[in-house]
Coordinates of C-alpha atoms and ligand atoms in Angstrom, one line a residue:
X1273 CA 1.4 3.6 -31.2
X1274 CA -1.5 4.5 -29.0
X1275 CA -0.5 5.0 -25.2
X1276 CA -0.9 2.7 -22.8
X1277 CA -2.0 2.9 -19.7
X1278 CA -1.8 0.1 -17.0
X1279 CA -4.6 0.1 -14.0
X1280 CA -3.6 -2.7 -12.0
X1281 CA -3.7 -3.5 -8.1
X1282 CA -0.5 -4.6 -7.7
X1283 CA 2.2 -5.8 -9.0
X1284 CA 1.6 -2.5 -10.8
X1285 CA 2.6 0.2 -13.0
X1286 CA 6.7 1.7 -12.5
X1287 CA 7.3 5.1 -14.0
X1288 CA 8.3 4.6 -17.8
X1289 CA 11.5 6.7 -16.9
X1290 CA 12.6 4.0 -14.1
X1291 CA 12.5 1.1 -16.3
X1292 CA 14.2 3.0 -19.3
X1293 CA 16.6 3.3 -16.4
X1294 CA 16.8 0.0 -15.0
X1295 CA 17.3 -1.4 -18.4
X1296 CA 19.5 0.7 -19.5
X1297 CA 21.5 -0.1 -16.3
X1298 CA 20.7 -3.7 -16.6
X1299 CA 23.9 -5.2 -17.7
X1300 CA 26.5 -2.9 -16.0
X1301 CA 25.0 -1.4 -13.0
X1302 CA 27.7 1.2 -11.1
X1303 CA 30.1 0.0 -13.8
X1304 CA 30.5 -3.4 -11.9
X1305 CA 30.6 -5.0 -15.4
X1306 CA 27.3 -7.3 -13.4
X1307 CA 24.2 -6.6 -13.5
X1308 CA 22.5 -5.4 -9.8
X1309 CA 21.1 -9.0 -9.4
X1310 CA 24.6 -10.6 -9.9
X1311 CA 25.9 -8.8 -6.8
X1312 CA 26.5 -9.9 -3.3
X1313 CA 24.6 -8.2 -0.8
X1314 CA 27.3 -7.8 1.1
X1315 CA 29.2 -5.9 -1.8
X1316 CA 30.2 -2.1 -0.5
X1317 CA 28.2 -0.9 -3.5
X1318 CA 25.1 -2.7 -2.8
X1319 CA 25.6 -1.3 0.8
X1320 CA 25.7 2.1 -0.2
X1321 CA 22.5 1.3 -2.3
X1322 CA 20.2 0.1 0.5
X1323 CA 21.7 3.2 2.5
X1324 CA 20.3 5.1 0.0
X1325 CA 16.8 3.9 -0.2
X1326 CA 16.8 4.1 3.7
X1327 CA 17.6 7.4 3.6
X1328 CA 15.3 8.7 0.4
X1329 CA 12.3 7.0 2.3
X1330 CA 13.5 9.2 5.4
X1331 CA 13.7 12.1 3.4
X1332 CA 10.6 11.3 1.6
X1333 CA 8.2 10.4 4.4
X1334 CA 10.1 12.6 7.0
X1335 CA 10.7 9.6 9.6
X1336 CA 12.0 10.6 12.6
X1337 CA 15.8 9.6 13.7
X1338 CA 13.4 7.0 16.4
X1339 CA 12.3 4.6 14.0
X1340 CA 13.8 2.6 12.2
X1341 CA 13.8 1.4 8.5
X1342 CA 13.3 -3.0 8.2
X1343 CA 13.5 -4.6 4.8
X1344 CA 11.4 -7.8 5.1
X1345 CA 10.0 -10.7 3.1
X1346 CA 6.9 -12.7 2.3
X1347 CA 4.9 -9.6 1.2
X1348 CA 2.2 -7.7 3.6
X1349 CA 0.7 -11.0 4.6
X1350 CA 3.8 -12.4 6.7
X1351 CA 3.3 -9.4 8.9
X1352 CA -0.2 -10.1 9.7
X1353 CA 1.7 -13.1 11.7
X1354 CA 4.8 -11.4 12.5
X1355 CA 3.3 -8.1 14.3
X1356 CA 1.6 -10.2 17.1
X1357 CA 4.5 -12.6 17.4
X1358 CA 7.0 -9.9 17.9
X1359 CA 4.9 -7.4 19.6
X1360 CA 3.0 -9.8 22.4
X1361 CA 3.5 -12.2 24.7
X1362 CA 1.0 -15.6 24.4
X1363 CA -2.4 -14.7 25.1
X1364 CA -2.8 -10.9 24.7
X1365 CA -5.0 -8.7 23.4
X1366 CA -4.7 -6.5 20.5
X1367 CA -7.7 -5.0 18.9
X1368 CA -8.3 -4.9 15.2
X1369 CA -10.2 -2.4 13.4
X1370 CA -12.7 -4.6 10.5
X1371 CA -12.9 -2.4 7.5
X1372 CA -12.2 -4.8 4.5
X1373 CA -10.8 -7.5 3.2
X1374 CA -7.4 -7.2 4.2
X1375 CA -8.2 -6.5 7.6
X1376 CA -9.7 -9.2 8.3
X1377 CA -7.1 -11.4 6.4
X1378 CA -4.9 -9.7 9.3
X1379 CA -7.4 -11.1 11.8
X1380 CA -7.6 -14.5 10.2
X1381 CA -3.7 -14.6 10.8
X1382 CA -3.5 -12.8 14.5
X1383 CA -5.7 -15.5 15.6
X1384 CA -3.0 -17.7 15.6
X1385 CA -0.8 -16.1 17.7
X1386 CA -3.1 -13.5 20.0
X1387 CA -6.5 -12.5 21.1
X1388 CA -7.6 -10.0 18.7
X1389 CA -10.4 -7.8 19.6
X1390 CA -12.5 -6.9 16.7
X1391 CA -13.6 -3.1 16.5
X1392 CA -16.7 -2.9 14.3
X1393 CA -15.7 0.6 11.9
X1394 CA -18.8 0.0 9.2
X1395 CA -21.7 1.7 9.0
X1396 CA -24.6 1.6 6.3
X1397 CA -26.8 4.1 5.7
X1398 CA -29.3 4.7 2.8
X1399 CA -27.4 2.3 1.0
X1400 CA -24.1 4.9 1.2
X1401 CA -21.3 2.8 3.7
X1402 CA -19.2 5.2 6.0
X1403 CA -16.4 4.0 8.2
X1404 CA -16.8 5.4 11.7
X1405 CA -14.3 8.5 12.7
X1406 CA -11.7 6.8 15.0
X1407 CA -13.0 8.7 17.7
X1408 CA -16.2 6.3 17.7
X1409 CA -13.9 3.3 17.4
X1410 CA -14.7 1.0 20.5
X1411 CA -10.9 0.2 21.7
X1412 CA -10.4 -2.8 24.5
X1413 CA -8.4 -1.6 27.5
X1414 CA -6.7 -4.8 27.8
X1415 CA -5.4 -4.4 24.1
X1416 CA -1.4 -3.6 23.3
X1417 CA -1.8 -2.0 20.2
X1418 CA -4.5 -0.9 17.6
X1419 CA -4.3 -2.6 14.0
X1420 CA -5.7 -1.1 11.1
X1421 CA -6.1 -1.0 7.5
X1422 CA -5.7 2.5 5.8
X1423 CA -6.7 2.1 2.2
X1424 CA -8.6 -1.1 1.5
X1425 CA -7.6 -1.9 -1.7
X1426 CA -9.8 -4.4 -3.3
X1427 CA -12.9 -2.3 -1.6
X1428 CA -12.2 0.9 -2.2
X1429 CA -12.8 2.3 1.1
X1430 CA -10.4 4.3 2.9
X1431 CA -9.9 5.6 6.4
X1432 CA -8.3 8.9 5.4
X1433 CA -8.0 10.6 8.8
X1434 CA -4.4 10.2 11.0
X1435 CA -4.3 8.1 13.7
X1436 CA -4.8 9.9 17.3
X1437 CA -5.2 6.8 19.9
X1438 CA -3.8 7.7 23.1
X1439 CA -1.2 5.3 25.0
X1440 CA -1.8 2.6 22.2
X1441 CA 0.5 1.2 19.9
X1442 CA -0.9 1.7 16.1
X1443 CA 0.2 -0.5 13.6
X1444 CA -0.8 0.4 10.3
X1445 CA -0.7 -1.5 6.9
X1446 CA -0.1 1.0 4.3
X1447 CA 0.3 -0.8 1.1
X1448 CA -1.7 0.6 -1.2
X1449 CA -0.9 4.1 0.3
X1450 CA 2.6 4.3 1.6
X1451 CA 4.2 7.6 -0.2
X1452 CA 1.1 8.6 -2.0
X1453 CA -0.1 11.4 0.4
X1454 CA 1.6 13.0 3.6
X1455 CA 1.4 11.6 7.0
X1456 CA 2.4 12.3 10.7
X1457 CA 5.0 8.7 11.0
X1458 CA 5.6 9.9 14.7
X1459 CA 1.6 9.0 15.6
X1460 CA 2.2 5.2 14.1
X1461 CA 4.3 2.7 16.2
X1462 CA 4.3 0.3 12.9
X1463 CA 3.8 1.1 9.3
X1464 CA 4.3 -1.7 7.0
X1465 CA 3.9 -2.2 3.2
X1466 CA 4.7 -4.2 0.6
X1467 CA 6.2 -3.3 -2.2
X1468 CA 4.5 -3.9 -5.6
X1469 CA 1.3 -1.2 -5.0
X1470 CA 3.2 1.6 -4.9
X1471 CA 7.1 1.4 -4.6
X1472 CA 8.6 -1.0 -6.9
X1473 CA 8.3 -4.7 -7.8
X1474 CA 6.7 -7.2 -5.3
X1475 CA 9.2 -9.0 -3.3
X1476 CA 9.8 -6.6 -0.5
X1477 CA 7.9 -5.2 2.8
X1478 CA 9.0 -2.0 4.2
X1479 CA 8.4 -1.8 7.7
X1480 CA 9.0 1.4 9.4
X1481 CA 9.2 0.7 13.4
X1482 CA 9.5 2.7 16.4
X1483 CA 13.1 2.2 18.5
X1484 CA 11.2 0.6 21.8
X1485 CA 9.1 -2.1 19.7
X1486 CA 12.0 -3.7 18.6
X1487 CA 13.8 -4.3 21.6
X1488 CA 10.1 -5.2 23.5
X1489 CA 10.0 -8.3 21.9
X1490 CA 11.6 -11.4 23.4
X1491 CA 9.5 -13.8 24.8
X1492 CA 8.5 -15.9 22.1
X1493 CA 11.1 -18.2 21.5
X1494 CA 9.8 -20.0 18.6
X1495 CA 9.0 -16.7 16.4
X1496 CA 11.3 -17.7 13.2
X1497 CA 14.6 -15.7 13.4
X1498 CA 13.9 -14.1 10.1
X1499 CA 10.3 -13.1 11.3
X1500 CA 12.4 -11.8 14.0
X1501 CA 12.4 -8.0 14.0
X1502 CA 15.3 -7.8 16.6
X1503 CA 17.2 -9.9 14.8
X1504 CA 16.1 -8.4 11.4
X1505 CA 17.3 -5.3 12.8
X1506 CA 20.6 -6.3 14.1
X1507 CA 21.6 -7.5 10.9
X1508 CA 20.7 -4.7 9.0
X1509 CA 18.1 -6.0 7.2
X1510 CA 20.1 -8.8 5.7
X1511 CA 20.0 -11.5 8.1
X1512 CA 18.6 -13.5 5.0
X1513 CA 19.6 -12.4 1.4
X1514 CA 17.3 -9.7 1.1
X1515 CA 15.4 -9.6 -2.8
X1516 CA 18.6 -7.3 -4.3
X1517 CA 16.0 -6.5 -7.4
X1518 CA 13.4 -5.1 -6.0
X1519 CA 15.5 -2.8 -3.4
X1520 CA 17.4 -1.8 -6.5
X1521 CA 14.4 -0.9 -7.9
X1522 CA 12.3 0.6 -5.5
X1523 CA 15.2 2.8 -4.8
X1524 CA 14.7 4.2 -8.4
X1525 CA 11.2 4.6 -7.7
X1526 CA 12.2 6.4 -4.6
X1527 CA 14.8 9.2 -7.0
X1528 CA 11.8 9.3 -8.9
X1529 CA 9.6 10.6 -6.6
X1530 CA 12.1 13.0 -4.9
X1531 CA 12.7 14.3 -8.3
X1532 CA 8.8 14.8 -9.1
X1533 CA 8.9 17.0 -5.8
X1534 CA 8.4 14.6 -3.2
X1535 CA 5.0 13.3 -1.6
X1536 CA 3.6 16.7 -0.7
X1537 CA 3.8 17.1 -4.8
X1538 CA 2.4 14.0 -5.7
X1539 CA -0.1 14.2 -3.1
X1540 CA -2.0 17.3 -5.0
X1541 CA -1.7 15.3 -8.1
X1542 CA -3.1 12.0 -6.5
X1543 CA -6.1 14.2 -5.4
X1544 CA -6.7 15.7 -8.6
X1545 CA -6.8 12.9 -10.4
X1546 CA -9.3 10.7 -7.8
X1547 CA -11.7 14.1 -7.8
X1548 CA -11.7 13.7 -12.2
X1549 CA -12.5 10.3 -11.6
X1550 CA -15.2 10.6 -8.7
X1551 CA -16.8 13.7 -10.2
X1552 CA -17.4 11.7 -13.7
X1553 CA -19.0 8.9 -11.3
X1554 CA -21.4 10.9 -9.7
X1555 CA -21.9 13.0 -12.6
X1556 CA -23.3 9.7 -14.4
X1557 CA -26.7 8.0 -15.0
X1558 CA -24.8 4.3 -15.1
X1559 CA -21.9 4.7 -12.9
X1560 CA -22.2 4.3 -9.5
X1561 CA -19.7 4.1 -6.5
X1562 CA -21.9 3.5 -3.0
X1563 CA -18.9 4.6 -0.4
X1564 CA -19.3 8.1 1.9
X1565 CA -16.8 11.1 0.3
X1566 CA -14.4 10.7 3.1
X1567 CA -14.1 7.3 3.0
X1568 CA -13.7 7.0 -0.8
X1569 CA -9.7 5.7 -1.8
X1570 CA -7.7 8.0 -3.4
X1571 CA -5.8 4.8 -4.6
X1572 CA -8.3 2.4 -5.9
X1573 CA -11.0 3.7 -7.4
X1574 CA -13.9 1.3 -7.7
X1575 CA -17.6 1.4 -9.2
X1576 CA -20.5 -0.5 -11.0
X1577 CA -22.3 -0.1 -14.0
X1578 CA -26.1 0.2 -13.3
X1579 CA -27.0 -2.0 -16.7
X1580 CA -26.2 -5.3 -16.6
X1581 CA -23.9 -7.6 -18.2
X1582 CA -21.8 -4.7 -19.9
X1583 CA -18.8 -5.1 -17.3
X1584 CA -17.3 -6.9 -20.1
X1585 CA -18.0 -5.0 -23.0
X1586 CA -16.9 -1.6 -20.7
X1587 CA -13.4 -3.9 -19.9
X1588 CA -13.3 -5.0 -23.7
X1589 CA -13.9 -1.6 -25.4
X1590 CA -11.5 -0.1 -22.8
X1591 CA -8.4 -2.3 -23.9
X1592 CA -9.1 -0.6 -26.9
X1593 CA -8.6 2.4 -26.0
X1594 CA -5.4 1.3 -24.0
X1595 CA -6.8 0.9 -20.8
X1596 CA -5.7 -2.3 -19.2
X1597 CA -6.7 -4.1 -16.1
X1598 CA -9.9 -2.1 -14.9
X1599 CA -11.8 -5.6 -14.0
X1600 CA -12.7 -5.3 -10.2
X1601 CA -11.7 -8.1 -7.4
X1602 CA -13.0 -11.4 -8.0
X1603 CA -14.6 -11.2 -4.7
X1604 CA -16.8 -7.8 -5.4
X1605 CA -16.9 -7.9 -9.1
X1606 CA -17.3 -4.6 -10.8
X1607 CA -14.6 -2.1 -11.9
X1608 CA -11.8 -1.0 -10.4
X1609 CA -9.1 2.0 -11.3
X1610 CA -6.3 1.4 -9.1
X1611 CA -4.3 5.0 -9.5
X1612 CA -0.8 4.9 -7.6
X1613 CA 1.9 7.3 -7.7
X1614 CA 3.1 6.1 -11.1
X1615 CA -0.4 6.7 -12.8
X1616 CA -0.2 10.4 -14.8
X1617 CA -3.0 12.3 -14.6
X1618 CA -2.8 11.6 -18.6
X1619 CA -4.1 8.3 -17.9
X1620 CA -7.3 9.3 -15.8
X1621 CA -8.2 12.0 -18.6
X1622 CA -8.0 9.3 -20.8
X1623 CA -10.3 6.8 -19.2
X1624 CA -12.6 9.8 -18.6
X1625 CA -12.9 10.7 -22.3
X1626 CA -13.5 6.7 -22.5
X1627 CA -15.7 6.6 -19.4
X1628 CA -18.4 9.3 -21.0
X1629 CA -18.3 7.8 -24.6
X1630 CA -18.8 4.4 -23.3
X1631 CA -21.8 6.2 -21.0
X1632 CA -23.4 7.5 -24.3
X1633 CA -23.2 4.9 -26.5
X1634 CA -25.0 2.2 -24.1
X1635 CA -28.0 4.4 -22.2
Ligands
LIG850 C1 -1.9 -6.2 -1.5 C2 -2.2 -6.0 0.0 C3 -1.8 -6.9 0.9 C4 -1.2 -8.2 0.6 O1 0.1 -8.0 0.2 P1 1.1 -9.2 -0.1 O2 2.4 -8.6 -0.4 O3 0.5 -10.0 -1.2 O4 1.2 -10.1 1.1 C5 -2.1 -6.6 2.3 N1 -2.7 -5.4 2.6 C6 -3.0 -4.5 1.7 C7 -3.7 -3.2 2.1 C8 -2.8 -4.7 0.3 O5 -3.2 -3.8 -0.6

């Protein structure tokens, strides 16, 4: 059978070995004679499982004993409302950093519930776009904390420095990054994620959270409880039944990675296989990606052909070849290679060797 090899944004690809695992387990998980979804939460063994992942992300992303670990729900996007309900009082100021789509989805949102300050990041020039180093990034002195986008997944454009914003709070959505590369957590006061990019199955936002945001929040006295990161906290996560599945899961994901040699290992790898892919970009007459080199996603990888309407014979000829879900966002069109953790290098050599057939065949 010719190898597979599974390119999509999110929900995306899990490591072969994890769901040879999780099936294996599927029936009879800790010798419970029940499968992990037919489990209380509150069972000891279930405990001892969300313990765990707690304590591989620690481990994994070094977090320090300050910050705590919150298992949410409703995905990246309920945070976009529950960061300024739990973090400001009505009518403050928190500025946001525009860089993409999802930024400004977490604009849309803060609206609602705060004045958010929009920091212009983009610049254009000679047709190449650059996001401005954070240094240039115009912050508002009346604004609590500093919201920003890391990787912007559907784009393709990254801001790939660390954050380094004097007394502000930065919250950070990592979703399409979390665990792919090394980071400092002690500069973020939020990091948040969803699950399905690059830990598990969707279902689940990790939020990693700094001790004094958590107890800050109070005012509001109509933030939903399970928006509620006090509350969240309080109960362990599990105010709500949390979605057992995908922390069972993800946790597998997480022994995965510690296995592989942790994020500093997969990191090199990550960068390795982006470079393959970039190089063969730039190194062709019909593929073209427009974004600065240190702004380029290490993640998602996305580019146009210069000929038109061969998108879909690239996207048809490459599902020949085994390569699945390379059609770019709806909203931009083109191609995109979204390469997460899970992605062997095997993969990107693959859609190489397709890339530079494909290139010859159609000049
Ligand atoms: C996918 C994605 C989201 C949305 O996540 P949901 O879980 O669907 O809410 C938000 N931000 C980024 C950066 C993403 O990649």
């Amino acid at each position: 059978m010719k190898k597979i090899f599974n390119f999509s944004p999110g929900p995306s690809m899990i490591p072969h070995k994890v769901l040879l695992q999780a099936q294996n387990e599927l029936i009879n998980w800790n010798h419970l004679h029940f499968s992990v979804m037919e489990i209380s939460h509150r069972n000891k063994d279930f405990i001892n499982l969300v313990e765990e992942f707690k304590n591989n992300l620690r481990i994994l992303m070094n977090i320090p004993k300050t910050y705590k670990i919150l298992f949410c729900q409703g995905g990246a996007r309920t945070q976009f409302a529950a960061i300024p309900m739990n973090l400001l009082n009505y009518n403050q100021n928190a500025d946001y950093a525009n860089i993409g789509y999802w930024s400004y989805k977490a604009v849309e949102e803060a609206k609602k519930y705060c004045i958010p300050h929009i920091i212009k990041t983009k610049k254009i020039i000679n047709n190449i776009v650059y996001i401005k180093p954070m240094i240039e990034w115009l912050l508002n002195n009346k604004s609590i904390y500093i919201h920003y986008c890391a990787n912007e997944t559907i784009e393709g454009i990254a801001v790939n420095e660390e954050p380094n914003f004097k007394n502000k709070i930065v919250v950070a959505d990592l979703s399409s990054t979390i665990l792919t590369k090394e980071i400092d957590v002690s500069r973020y006061g939020i990091i948040y994620a969803s699950t399905q990019k690059n830990i598990g199955p969707s279902g689940l936002t990790v939020l990693i959270i700094r001790d004094d945001l958590i107890i800050k929040q109070n005012y509001r006295k109509e933030i939903p409880s399970v928006l509620n990161y006090k509350i969240i906290a309080d109960n362990n996560s599990m105010f709500n039944t949390p979605p057992t599945f995908s922390l069972y899961l993800s946790n597998l994901v997480l022994n995965w990675l510690k296995k592989k040699g942790g994020v500093k290992h997969i990191d090199k790898i990550n960068q390795k296989k982006a470079n393959l892919l970039y190089s063969t970009i730039d190194n062709s007459k019909i593929y073209t990606n427009n974004i600065s080199i240190k702004n380029r996603s290490l993640t998602n990888i996305v580019f146009n052909i210069n000929k038109k309407n061969i998108e879909n014979i690239f996207l048809k000829e490459a599902e020949i070849q085994g390569l699945y879900f390379l059609k770019g966002h709806s909203i931009l069109g083109g191609i995109r290679a979204s390469i997460y953790n899970a992605m062997p290098i095997e993969g990107i050599e693959t859609l190489v060797k397709f890339m530079n057939s494909f290139e010859k065949k159609y000049i």
